[in-house]
CSV table of C-alpha atoms and ligand atoms in Angstrom, one decimal:
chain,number,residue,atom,x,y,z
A,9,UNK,CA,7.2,-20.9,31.2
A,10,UNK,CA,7.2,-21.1,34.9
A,11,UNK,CA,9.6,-18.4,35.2
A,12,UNK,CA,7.5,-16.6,33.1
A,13,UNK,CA,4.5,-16.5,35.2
A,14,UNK,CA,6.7,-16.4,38.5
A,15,UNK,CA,7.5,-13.1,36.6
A,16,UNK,CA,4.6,-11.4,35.4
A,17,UNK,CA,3.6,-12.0,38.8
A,18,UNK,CA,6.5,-10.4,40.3
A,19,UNK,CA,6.1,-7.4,37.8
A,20,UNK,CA,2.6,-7.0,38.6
A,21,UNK,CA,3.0,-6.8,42.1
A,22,UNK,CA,5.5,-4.9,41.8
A,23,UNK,CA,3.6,-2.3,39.7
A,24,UNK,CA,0.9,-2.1,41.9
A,25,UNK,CA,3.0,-1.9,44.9
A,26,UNK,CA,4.6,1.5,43.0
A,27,UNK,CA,1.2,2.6,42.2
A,28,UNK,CA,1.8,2.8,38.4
A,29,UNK,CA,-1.5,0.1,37.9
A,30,UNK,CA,-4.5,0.9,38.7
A,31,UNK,CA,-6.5,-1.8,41.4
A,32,UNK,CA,-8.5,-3.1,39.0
A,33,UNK,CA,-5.9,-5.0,36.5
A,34,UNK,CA,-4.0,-6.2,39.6
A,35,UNK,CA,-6.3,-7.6,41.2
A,36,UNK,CA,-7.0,-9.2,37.9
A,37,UNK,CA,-3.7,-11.6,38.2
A,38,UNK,CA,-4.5,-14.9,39.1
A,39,UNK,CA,-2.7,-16.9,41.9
A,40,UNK,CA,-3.4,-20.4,40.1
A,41,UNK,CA,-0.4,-22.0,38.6
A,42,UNK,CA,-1.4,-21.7,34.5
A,43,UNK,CA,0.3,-25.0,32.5
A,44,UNK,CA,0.3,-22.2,29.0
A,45,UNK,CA,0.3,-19.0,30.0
A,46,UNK,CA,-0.4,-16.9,27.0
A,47,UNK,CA,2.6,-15.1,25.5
A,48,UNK,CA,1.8,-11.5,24.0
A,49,UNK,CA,2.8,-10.6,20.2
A,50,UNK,CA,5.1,-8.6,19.6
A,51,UNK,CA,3.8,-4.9,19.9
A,52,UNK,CA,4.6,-2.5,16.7
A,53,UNK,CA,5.8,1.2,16.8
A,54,UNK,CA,4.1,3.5,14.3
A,55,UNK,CA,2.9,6.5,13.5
A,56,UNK,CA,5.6,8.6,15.4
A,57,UNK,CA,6.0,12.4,15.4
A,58,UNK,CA,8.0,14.4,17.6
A,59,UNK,CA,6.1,13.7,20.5
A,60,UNK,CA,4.4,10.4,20.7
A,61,UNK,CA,3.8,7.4,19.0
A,62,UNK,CA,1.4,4.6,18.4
A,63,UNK,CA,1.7,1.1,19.6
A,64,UNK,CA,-0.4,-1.6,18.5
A,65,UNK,CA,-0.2,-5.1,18.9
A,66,UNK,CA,-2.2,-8.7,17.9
A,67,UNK,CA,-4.5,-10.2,20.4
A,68,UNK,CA,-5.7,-14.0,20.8
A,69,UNK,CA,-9.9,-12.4,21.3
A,70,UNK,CA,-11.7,-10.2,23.1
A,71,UNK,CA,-8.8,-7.7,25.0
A,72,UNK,CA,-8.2,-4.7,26.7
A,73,UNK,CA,-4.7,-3.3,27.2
A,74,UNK,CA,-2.5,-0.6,28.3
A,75,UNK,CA,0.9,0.3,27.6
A,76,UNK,CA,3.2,1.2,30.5
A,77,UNK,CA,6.6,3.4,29.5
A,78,UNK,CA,9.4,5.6,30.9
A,79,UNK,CA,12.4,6.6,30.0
A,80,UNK,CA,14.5,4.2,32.2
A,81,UNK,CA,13.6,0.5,32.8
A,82,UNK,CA,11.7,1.2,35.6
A,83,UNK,CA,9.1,2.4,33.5
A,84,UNK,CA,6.7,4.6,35.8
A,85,UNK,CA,4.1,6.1,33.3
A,86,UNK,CA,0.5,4.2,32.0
A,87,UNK,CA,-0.7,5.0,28.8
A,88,UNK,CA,-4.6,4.0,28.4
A,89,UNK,CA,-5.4,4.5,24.9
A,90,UNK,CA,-8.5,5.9,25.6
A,91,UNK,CA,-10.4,7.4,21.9
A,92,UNK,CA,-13.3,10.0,23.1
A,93,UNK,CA,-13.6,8.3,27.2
A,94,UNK,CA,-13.4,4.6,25.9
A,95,UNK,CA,-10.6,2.3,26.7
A,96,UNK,CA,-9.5,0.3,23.4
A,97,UNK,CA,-11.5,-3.3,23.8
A,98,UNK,CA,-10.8,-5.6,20.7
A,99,UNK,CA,-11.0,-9.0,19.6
A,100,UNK,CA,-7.9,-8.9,16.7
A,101,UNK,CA,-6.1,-6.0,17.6
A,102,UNK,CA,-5.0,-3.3,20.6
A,103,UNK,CA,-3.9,0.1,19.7
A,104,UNK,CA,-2.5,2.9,22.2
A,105,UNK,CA,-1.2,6.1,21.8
A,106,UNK,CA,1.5,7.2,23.9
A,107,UNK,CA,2.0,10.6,24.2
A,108,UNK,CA,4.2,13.2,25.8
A,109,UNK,CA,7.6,11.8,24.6
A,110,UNK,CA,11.0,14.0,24.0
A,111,UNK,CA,11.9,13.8,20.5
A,112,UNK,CA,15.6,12.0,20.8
A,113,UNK,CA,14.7,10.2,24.3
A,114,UNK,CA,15.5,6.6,24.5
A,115,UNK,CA,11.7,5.2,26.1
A,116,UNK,CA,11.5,1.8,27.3
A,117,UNK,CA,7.6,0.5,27.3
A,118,UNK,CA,5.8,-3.1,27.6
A,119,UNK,CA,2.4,-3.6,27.1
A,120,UNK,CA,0.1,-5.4,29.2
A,121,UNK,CA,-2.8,-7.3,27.6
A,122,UNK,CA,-6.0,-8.5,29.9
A,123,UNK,CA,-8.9,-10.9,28.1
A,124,UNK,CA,-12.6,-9.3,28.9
A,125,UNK,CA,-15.4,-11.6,28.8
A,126,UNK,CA,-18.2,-9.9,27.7
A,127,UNK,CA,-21.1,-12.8,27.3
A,128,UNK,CA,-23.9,-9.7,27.5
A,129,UNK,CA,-24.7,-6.2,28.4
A,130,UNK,CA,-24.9,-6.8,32.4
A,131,UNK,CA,-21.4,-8.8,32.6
A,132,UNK,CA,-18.5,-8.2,31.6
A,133,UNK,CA,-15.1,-9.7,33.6
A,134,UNK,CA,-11.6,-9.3,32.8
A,135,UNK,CA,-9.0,-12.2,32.9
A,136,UNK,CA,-5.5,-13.0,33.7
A,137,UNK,CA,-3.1,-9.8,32.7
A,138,UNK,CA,-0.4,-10.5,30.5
A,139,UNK,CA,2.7,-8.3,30.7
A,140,UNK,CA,5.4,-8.0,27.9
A,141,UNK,CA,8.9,-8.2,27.9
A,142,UNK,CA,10.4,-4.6,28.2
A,143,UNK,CA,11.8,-2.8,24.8
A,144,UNK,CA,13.4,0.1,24.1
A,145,UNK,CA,13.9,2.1,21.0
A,146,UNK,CA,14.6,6.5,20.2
A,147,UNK,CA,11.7,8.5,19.7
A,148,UNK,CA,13.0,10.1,16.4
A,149,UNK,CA,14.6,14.1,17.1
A,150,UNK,CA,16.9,16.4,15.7
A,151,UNK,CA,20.5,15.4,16.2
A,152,UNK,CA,23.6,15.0,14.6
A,153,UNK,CA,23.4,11.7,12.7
A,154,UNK,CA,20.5,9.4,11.2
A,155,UNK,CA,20.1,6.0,9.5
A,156,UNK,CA,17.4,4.9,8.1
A,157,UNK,CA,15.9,2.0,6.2
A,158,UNK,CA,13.0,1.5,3.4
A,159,UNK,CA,11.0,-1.4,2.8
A,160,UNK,CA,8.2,-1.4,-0.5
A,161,UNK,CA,6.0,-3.6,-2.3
A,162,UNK,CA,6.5,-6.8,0.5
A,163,UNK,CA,3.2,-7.9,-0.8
A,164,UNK,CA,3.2,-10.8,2.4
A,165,UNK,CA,5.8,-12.5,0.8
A,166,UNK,CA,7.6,-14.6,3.1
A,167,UNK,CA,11.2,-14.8,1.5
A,168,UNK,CA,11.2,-11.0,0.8
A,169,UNK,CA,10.2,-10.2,4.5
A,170,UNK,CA,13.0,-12.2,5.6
A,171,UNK,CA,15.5,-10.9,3.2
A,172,UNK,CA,14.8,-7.5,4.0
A,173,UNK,CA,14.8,-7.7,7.6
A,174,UNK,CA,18.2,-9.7,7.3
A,175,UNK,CA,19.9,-6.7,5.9
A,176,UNK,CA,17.9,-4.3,8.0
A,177,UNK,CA,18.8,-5.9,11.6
A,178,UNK,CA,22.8,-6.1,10.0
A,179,UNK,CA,22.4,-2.1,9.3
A,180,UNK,CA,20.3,-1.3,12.4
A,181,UNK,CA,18.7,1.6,11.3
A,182,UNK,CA,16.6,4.0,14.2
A,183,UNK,CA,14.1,4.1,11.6
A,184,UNK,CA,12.1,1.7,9.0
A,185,UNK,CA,9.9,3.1,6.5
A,186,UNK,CA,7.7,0.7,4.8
A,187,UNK,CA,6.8,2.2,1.6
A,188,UNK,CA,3.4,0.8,1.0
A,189,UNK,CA,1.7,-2.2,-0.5
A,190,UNK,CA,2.1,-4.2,2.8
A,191,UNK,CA,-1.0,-6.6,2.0
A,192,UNK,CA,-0.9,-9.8,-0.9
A,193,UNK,CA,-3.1,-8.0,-3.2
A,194,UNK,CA,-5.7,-6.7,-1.2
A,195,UNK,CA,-7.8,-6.4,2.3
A,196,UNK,CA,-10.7,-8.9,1.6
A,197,UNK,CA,-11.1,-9.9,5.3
A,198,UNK,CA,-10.0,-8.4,8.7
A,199,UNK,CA,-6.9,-11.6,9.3
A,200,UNK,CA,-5.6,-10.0,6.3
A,201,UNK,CA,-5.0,-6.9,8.3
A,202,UNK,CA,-3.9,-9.1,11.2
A,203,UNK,CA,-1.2,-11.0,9.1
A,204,UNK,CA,-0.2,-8.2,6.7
A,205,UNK,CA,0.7,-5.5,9.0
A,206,UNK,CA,1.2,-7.3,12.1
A,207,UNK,CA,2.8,-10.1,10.8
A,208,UNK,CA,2.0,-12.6,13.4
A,209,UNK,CA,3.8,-15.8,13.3
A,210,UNK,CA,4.9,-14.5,10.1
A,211,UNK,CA,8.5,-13.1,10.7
A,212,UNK,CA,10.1,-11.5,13.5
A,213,UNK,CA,9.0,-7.7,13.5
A,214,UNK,CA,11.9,-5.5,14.5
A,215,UNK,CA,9.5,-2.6,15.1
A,216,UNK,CA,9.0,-3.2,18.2
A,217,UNK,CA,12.2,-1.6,18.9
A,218,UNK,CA,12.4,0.3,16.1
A,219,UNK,CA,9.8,3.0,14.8
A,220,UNK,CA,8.2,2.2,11.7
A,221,UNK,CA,6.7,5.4,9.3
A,222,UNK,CA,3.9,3.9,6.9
A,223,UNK,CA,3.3,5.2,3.4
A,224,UNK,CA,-0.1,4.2,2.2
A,225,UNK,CA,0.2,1.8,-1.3
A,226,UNK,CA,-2.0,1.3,-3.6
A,227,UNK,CA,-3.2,-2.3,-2.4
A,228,UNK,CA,-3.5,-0.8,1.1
A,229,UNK,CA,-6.5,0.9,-0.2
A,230,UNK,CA,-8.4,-2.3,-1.9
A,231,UNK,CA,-11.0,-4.5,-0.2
A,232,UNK,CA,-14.0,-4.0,2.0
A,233,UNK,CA,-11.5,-4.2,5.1
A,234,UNK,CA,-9.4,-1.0,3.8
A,235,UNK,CA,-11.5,0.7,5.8
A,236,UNK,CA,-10.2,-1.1,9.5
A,237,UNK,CA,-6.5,-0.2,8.4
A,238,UNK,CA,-6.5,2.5,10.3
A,239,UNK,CA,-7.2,0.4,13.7
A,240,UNK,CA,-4.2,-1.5,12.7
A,241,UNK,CA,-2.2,1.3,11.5
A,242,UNK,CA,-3.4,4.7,12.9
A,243,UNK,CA,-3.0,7.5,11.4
A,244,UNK,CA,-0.3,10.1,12.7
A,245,UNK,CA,-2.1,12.9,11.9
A,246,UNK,CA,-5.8,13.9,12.4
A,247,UNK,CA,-6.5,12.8,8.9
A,248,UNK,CA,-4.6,11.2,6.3
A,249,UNK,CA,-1.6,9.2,6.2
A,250,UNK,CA,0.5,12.4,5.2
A,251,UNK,CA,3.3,12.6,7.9
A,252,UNK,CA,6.0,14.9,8.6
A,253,UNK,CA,9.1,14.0,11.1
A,254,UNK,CA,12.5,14.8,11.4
A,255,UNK,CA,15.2,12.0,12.7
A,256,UNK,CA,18.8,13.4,13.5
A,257,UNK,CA,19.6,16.0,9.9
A,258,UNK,CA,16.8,14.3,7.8
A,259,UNK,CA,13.6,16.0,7.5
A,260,UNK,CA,10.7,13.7,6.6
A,261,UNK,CA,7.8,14.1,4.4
A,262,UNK,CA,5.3,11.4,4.1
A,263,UNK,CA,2.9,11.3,1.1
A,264,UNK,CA,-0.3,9.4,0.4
A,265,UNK,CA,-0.7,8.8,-3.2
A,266,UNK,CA,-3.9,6.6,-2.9
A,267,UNK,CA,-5.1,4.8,-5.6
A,268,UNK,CA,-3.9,4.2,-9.6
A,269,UNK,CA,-6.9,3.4,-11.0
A,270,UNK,CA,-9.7,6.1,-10.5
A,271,UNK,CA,-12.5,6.9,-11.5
A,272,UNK,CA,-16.3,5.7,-11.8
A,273,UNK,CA,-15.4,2.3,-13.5
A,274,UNK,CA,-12.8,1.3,-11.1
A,275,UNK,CA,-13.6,-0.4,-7.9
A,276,UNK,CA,-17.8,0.6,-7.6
A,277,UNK,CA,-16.8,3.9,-7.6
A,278,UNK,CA,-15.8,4.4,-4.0
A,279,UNK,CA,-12.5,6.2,-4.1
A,280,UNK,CA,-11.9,9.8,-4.1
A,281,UNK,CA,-8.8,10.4,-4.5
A,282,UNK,CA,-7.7,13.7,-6.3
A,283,UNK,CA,-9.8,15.0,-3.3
A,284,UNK,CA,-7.7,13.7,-0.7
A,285,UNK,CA,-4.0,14.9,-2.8
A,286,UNK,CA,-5.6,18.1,-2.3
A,287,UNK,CA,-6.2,18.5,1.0
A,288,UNK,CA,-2.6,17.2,1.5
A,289,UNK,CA,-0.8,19.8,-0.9
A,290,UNK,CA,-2.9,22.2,1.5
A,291,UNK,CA,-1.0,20.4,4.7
A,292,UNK,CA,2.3,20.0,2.6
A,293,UNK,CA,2.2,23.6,2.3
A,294,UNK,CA,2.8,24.5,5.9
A,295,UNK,CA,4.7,21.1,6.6
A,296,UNK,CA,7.3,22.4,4.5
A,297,UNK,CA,7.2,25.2,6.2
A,298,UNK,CA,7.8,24.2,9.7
A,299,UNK,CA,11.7,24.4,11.3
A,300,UNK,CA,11.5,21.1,11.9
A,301,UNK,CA,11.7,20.5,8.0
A,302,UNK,CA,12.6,23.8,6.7
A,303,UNK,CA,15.9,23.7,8.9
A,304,UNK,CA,16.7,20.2,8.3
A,305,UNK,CA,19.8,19.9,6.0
A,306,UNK,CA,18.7,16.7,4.2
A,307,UNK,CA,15.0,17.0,3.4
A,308,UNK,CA,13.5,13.6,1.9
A,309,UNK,CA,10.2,12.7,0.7
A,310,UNK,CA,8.5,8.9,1.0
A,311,UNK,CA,5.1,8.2,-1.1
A,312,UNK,CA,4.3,4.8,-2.8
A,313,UNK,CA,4.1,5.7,-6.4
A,314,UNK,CA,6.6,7.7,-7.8
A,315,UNK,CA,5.7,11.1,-9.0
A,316,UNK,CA,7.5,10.4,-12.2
A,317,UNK,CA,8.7,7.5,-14.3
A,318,UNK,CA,10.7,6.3,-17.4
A,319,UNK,CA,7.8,5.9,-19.4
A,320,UNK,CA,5.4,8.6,-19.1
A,321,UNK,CA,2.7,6.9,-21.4
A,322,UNK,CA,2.4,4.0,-18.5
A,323,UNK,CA,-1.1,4.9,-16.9
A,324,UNK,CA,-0.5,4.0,-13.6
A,325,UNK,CA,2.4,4.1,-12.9
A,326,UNK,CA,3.3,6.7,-11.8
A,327,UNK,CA,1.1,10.1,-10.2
A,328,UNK,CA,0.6,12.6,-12.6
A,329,UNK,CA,-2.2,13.9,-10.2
A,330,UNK,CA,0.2,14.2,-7.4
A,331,UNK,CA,2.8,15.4,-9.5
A,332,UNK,CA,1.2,18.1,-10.5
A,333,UNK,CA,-0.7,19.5,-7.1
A,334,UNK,CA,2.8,18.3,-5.1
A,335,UNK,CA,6.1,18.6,-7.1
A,336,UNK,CA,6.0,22.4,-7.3
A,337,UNK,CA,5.8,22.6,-3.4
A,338,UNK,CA,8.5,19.8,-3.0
A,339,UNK,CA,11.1,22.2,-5.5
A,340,UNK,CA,10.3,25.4,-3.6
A,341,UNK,CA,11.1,23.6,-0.5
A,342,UNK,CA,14.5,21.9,-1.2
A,343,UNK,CA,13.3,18.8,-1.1
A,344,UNK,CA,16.2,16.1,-2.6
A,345,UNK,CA,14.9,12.9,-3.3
A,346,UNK,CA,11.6,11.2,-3.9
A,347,UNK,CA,11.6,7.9,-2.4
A,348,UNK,CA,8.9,5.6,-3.9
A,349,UNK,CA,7.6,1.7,-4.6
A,350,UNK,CA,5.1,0.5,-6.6
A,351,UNK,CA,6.3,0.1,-10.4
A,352,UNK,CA,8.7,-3.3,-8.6
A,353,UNK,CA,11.3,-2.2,-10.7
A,354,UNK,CA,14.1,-0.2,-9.5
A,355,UNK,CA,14.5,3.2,-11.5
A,356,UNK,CA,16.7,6.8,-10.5
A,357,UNK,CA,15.8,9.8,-12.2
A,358,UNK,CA,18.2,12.3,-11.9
A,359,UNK,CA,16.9,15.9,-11.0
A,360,UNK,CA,15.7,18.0,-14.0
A,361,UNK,CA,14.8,21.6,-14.2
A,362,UNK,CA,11.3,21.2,-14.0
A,363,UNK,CA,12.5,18.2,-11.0
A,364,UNK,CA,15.1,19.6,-9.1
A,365,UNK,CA,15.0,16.4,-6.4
A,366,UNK,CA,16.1,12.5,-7.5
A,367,UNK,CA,13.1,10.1,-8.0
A,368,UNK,CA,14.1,6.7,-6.9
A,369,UNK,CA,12.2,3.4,-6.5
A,370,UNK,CA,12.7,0.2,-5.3
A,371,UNK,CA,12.3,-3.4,-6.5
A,372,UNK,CA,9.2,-5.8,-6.0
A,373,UNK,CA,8.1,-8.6,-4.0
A,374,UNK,CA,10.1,-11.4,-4.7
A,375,UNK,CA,13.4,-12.0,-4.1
A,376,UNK,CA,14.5,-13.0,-7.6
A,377,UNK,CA,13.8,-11.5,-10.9
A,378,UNK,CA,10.6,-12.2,-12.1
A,379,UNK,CA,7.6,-10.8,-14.4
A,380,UNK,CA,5.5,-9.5,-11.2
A,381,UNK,CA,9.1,-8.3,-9.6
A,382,UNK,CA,11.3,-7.3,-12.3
A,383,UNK,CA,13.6,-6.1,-9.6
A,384,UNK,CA,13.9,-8.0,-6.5
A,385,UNK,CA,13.2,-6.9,-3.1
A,386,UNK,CA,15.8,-3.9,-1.8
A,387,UNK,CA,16.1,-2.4,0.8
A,388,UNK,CA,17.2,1.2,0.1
A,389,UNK,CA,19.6,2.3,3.2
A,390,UNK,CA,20.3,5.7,4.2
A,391,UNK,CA,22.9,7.4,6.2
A,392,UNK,CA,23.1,10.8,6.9
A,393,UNK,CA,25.5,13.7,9.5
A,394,UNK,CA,24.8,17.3,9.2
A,395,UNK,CA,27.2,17.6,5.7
A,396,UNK,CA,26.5,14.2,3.7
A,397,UNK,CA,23.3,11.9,3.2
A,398,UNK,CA,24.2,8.8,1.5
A,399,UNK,CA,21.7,6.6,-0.4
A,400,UNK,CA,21.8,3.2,-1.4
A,401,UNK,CA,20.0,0.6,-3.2
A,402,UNK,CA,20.5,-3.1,-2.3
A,403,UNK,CA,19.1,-6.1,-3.2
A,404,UNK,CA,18.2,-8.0,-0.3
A,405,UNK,CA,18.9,-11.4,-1.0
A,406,UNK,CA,21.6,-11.2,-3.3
A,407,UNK,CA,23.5,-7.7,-1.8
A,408,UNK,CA,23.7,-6.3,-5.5
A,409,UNK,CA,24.4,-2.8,-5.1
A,410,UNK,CA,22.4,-0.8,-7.7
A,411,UNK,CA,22.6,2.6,-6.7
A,412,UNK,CA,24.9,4.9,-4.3
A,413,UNK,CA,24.3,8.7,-4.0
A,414,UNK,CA,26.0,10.8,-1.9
A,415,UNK,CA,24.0,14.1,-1.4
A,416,UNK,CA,25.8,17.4,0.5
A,417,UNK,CA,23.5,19.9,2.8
B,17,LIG,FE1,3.1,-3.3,-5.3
């Protein structure tokens, strides 16, 4: 730990010698010898699009932060995270958006965290600066080859979460989609946003080297604090958590399919969710559109509940409402395969006439077979190159294979 200090220090001054800090925060490190000097959390990558991406990270209590980046270790570049003049100040929480990346460029970044004491309106003081280690991941870009990996339906359970990571860090994916329904059941008080998404002292979180691409679930709408999840999670977009990317061949289309049970005698009325599929099919529409998709040979679509399912008569289940503003656009577009959670049990639908892409889900939350996860956790792992994408579901615990596709451009 005394390395560690001798080191921030060293970093710090260093910074400040190169001019990348600004005066205040080095002058902010102090020269007394610290027997616990705090150790940052692990920072998260998400929301990414083709040129920037969101890093957020857990804090101890009241925080500022900043995240410095470049693409070499030297760094060189200070991201502020200002939202409408205002530098992000949080108790829980510390978001920044880092902006003006090259899609495909390897960026190194480290954040650096500084306590404010703010006892009333005429003082406020900032404390000893904490500086992460360095990481490194690819901004997502057009290129020749992809993998990626999908998460669903984690529900905060601990053995799943490791099971799934365990296979994820063997395939080292550039990419981890996490397919919704991150939180237990639902978002009662703000540490449920802290341990559900940030997953502090829970497991180790690859995503701070490796970019993670949310799709809204169900339970990621429930509970009073639903409304915070975008401090902990931002949105990629200007609204919604619709998302469109493209990593290597694979164009990307995120859908949010919100809530399954609507309407005025489900949860005081306070969803509106038809609404909000409709303003999306009216973004879809021109997502689809764009070369980043429309020229992608694989094209690939990630929402939480499936936009079909084996038994149609199962309210719930699956979308209907997003089925029908959605599926027609998906078809016209070429879209392949529907990607989705929710039901925690694995199914593939082949494509129909009326579906001309595959509709696959993945298991539950638990890493055996049980009545709330009929399937166990997978992980579904894709590969693609510019000819073949290949698909596979995989039980995380036990390696079961139950599904391979290969799909040709
Ligand atoms: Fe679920």
């Amino acid at each position: 730990m005394l390395n560690r200090r001798h080191f921030i220090q060293a970093s710090l001054a260093a910074l400040a010698s190169a001019g990348v800090l600004p005066l205040g925060a080095a002058a902010s490190v102090q020269t007394a010898a610290d027997p616990n000097p705090p150790v940052p959390n692990l920072p998260r990558l998400t929301a990414p699009t083709p040129d920037g991406i969101t890093v957020v990270w857990a804090v101890a209590g009241p925080s500022t932060g900043w995240v410095e980046f470049g693409e070499s270790a030297g760094l060189g570049q200070i991201a502020h995270g200002a939202v409408d003049g205002l530098r992000p100040f949080h108790g829980r929480v510390l978001s920044v958006r880092v902006r003006g990346l090259r899609a495909g460029a390897k960026i190194f970044y480290r954040t650096v965290t500084v306590p404010v004491s703010f006892p009333n309106q005429y003082k406020m003081s900032r404390g000893t600066a904490v500086v992460s280690p360095t990481f490194s991941f690819t901004l997502p870009g057009a290129g020749a080859a992809a993998k990626i990996a999908v998460w669903n339906d984690t529900h905060q359970q601990d053995d799943a979460l490791q099971a799934v990571q365990k296979l994820t860090d063997e395939f080292a994916p550039e990419l981890l989609v996490w397919n919704g329904d991150l939180v237990a059941d639902q978002y009662m008080h703000e540490t449920d946003l802290v341990s559900a998404v940030l997953g502090v002292g829970r497991h180790r979180d690859p995503a701070s080297t490796r970019p993670m691409l949310f799709a809204r679930g169900n339970h990621d709408v429930r509970g009073a604090y639903a409304r915070q999840l975008p401090e902990y999670l931002p949105r990629p977009l200007e609204y919604g958590y619709q998302n469109l990317l493209r990593i290597g061949p694979v164009g990307i289309i995120v859908l949010d399919t919100g809530e399954d049970k609507e309407g005025p005698q489900f949860y005081a009325d306070l969803g509106e969710w038809a609404n909000y599929r409709e303003a999306q099919k009216g973004w879809l529409k021109s997502a689809v559109a764009q070369p980043l998709f429309a020229e992608a040979p694989h094209k690939l679509v990630f929402c939480h509940i499936p936009l079909r399912w084996k038994k149609p008569e199962d309210v719930g289940a699956w979308c209907p409402d997003g089925d029908a503003r959605w599926s027609p656009v998906l078809a016209r577009a070429g879209v392949r395969a529907v990607i989705s959670g929710h039901t925690h049990g694995f199914w593939h639908d082949a494509p129909t006439a009326a579906h001309p892409f595959h509709q696959i889900i993945g298991g539950g939350p638990q890493t055996k077979s049980t009545a709330w996860s009929p399937t166990p956790a997978t992980v579904v792992k894709i590969e693609a190159d510019e000819k073949t994408l290949s698909l596979e579901v995989v039980e995380a615990a036990s390696r079961q294979n139950l599904l391979s596709l290969e799909l040709s451009s």
